[in-house]
Structures are given as C-alpha cells and as structure tokens.
Short mmCIF file of C-alpha atoms in Angstrom, two decimals:
data_model
loop_
_atom_site.label_atom_id
_atom_site.label_comp_id
_atom_site.label_asym_id
_atom_site.label_seq_id
_atom_site.Cartn_x
_atom_site.Cartn_y
_atom_site.Cartn_z
CA MET A 1 -14.93 -6.34 102.19
CA ASP A 2 -18.25 -7.04 100.50
CA ARG A 3 -21.24 -6.16 102.71
CA GLU A 4 -24.65 -7.62 102.69
CA GLN A 5 -27.61 -5.39 102.18
CA PRO A 6 -28.94 -4.09 105.49
CA GLY A 7 -32.22 -5.61 106.72
CA PHE A 8 -33.85 -2.31 107.77
CA ALA A 9 -33.96 1.37 107.03
CA TRP A 10 -35.89 4.32 108.41
CA LEU A 11 -38.50 6.10 106.13
CA ASN A 12 -41.02 8.75 107.01
CA GLY A 13 -40.96 8.06 110.69
CA GLN A 14 -40.87 4.24 110.52
CA LEU A 15 -38.41 1.42 110.64
CA VAL A 16 -39.05 -0.50 107.39
CA PRO A 17 -37.56 -3.52 105.62
CA TRP A 18 -34.74 -2.35 103.36
CA ASP A 19 -36.58 -3.32 100.14
CA ASN A 20 -39.60 -1.22 101.24
CA CYS A 21 -37.52 1.87 101.72
CA VAL A 22 -38.46 3.60 98.45
CA VAL A 23 -39.39 7.11 97.45
CA HIS A 24 -41.78 7.61 94.52
CA ALA A 25 -40.17 8.89 91.36
CA ARG A 26 -42.64 11.77 91.26
CA THR A 27 -41.58 13.27 94.57
CA GLN A 28 -39.71 16.50 94.28
CA GLY A 29 -36.81 14.86 96.06
CA ALA A 30 -36.44 12.20 93.38
CA PHE A 31 -37.60 14.08 90.32
CA TRP A 32 -35.59 17.27 90.87
CA GLY A 33 -33.10 16.14 93.42
CA ALA A 34 -34.79 18.43 95.97
CA ASN A 35 -33.09 17.05 98.96
CA VAL A 36 -30.22 17.49 101.31
CA PHE A 37 -28.19 14.87 103.05
CA GLU A 38 -25.70 14.33 105.83
CA GLY A 39 -23.33 11.35 106.10
CA ILE A 40 -22.58 10.11 109.58
CA ARG A 41 -20.11 7.50 110.61
CA ALA A 42 -20.57 5.01 113.40
CA TYR A 43 -17.51 3.04 114.57
CA TRP A 44 -17.49 -0.43 115.99
CA ASN A 45 -15.57 -0.89 119.25
CA GLU A 46 -14.64 -4.52 119.60
CA ASP A 47 -13.63 -4.21 123.27
CA ARG A 48 -16.97 -2.78 124.26
CA GLN A 49 -19.02 -4.67 121.65
CA GLN A 50 -20.70 -1.39 120.72
CA LEU A 51 -21.12 1.09 117.90
CA PHE A 52 -20.28 4.73 118.65
CA ILE A 53 -21.84 7.42 116.42
CA TYR A 54 -19.28 10.13 115.65
CA ARG A 55 -20.42 13.71 116.52
CA LEU A 56 -24.08 13.16 115.77
CA ARG A 57 -25.23 16.45 117.21
CA ASP A 58 -22.77 18.36 114.99
CA HIS A 59 -23.93 16.40 111.92
CA LEU A 60 -27.54 17.15 112.67
CA ALA A 61 -26.73 20.87 113.13
CA ARG A 62 -25.11 20.89 109.76
CA LEU A 63 -28.13 19.06 108.27
CA ARG A 64 -30.43 21.69 109.70
CA ASN A 65 -28.31 24.42 108.05
CA SER A 66 -28.50 22.63 104.72
CA MET A 67 -32.28 22.40 105.08
CA LYS A 68 -32.42 26.14 105.99
CA CYS A 69 -30.63 26.92 102.72
CA LEU A 70 -33.56 25.38 100.79
CA ALA A 71 -36.21 26.70 103.15
CA MET A 72 -37.02 22.99 103.84
CA PRO A 73 -39.25 22.56 106.91
CA ALA A 74 -38.15 20.13 109.57
CA THR A 75 -40.56 17.23 109.83
CA TYR A 76 -38.66 15.41 112.58
CA SER A 77 -36.79 16.83 115.66
CA ASP A 78 -33.11 16.14 116.29
CA GLU A 79 -34.11 13.81 119.07
CA GLU A 80 -36.42 11.79 116.66
CA ILE A 81 -33.53 11.62 114.10
CA THR A 82 -31.15 10.52 116.80
CA GLN A 83 -33.57 7.78 117.91
CA ALA A 84 -34.12 6.74 114.29
CA CYS A 85 -30.33 6.37 113.79
CA LEU A 86 -30.11 4.21 117.02
CA ASP A 87 -33.14 2.09 115.86
CA VAL A 88 -31.63 1.37 112.46
CA LEU A 89 -28.27 0.50 113.94
CA ARG A 90 -29.87 -1.86 116.49
CA ALA A 91 -32.33 -3.41 114.02
CA ASN A 92 -29.45 -4.22 111.63
CA ALA A 93 -27.19 -5.52 114.47
CA PHE A 94 -24.12 -4.08 112.78
CA ARG A 95 -20.78 -5.20 114.16
CA GLU A 96 -18.59 -3.15 111.97
CA ASP A 97 -18.00 0.50 111.03
CA VAL A 98 -21.00 1.89 109.13
CA HIS A 99 -22.03 5.00 107.29
CA ILE A 100 -25.45 6.46 108.07
CA VAL A 101 -26.99 8.76 105.54
CA VAL A 102 -29.89 11.04 106.63
CA VAL A 103 -31.80 12.50 103.61
CA PRO A 104 -34.64 15.02 104.11
CA TYR A 105 -36.37 15.62 100.86
CA PHE A 106 -39.37 17.60 99.38
CA GLY A 107 -42.29 15.27 98.89
CA MET A 108 -45.06 14.93 96.33
CA GLY A 109 -46.61 18.04 94.81
CA LYS A 110 -50.30 18.53 94.37
CA ASN A 111 -51.90 16.00 91.98
CA PHE A 112 -48.54 14.11 91.97
CA ASP A 113 -46.97 17.03 90.02
CA PRO A 114 -43.29 17.68 90.96
CA LEU A 115 -43.67 21.14 89.61
CA ALA A 116 -46.68 22.05 91.83
CA TYR A 117 -46.48 24.60 94.57
CA THR A 118 -47.05 22.92 97.91
CA GLU A 119 -48.02 24.19 101.30
CA ASP A 120 -44.30 24.38 102.22
CA THR A 121 -43.39 26.38 99.10
CA HIS A 122 -41.54 29.53 99.76
CA TRP A 123 -41.20 32.19 97.01
CA ARG A 124 -39.43 35.53 96.72
CA ASN A 125 -40.03 38.16 94.10
CA ARG A 126 -37.78 41.11 94.72
CA SER A 127 -38.93 42.47 98.05
CA GLU A 128 -42.03 40.34 98.33
CA PHE A 129 -41.87 37.08 100.21
CA LEU A 130 -44.61 34.51 99.85
CA ASP A 131 -45.28 31.33 101.84
CA GLY A 132 -47.38 28.43 100.80
CA ARG A 133 -49.20 27.38 97.65
CA VAL A 134 -52.10 29.80 98.03
CA GLN A 135 -50.02 32.96 98.34
CA VAL A 136 -47.73 31.91 95.42
CA VAL A 137 -50.62 31.11 93.12
CA GLU A 138 -52.45 34.35 93.94
CA PHE A 139 -49.23 36.34 93.29
CA LEU A 140 -48.55 34.59 89.95
CA CYS A 141 -52.17 35.13 88.77
CA ARG A 142 -51.92 38.83 89.56
CA LYS A 143 -48.58 38.97 87.68
CA TRP A 144 -49.82 37.04 84.70
CA ASN A 145 -53.06 39.11 84.43
CA ARG A 146 -51.04 42.29 84.41
CA GLU A 147 -48.82 40.90 81.60
CA LEU A 148 -51.68 39.62 79.35
CA ASP A 149 -51.27 42.54 76.95
CA TYR A 150 -47.50 42.71 77.28
CA ARG A 151 -45.66 42.89 73.99
CA ALA A 152 -42.17 43.83 72.99
CA LYS A 153 -41.97 47.16 71.12
CA LYS A 154 -39.30 47.86 68.53
#
C-alpha cells in the first residue's frame, strides 16, 4: 500500500509541517551521523477506532540507553517525548498501523563547525575525564604545548 507523506512531524520541541522538518547538513547529527534512534510501532484498532503505541516506555528506556552510550544529554523528558508521539499521531490523523522514529542527535558545533567541541562534549584521555568545550580545549592546548618539540629519534 502506497502511503501519502504525513502532514506533520515533531522537531526540536515543536509540531511542524512535514516539509519543514529538516536538520541542517552541518549539524553533527547529519554530518557525522552522530545520532541514535528508536523505531516504535503504533497499531490501528478498527473496533475502537484508535491507535495503540506498542511498549512506548520500554522503547524510550532503550533510547536513553543508546544516548548514554554516546554520552548524549537528554534535551526532552520521557513525558515530553510521549506527548510528542501522541501529538504527531493526532495531528496526522492516522487510521492505519504506523512506524514512529525518534531520533536524538548532536546539533551544530561552534561557528557551524561539525568538528568543534561543544558544551555537551565529553572527552576521556586515559584516566582523565573532561566535560565541555572549555575543559577539552584547555587539555588539548596543554598537550600540544608539551609536544611542540617532540620528534622521533632513530
């Protein structure tokens, strides 16, 4: 069955027209694929004339675990994501089984640079753990200054 494009999606806390649901190519999520996702099914019940989302809490728990693996901060609570899923389903008035995909991603780096360290950057160097752009940049400057005279000896 061919489906029409949905009318609405949810992006950065807002319900938006489908064609406006875009992520800039210079975000870390798009440029490097720095994102995680969770696919969630919702099933249409003809007798009740209602969609039922399958195990949403379990899916969101798994999404949080995926985010944790990338040290990705949670911008929205599970309650907000749940409400977003409901809002999208209602706005599109689906009357069939649907697949919801929730995709948290790392956003734009400083000066639109996908390589830039951001405030949510986490870095580990052996036993040293650094959080945020300032700590990472200070660490790297110290390291690079120590290595200015480094040379390989035969």
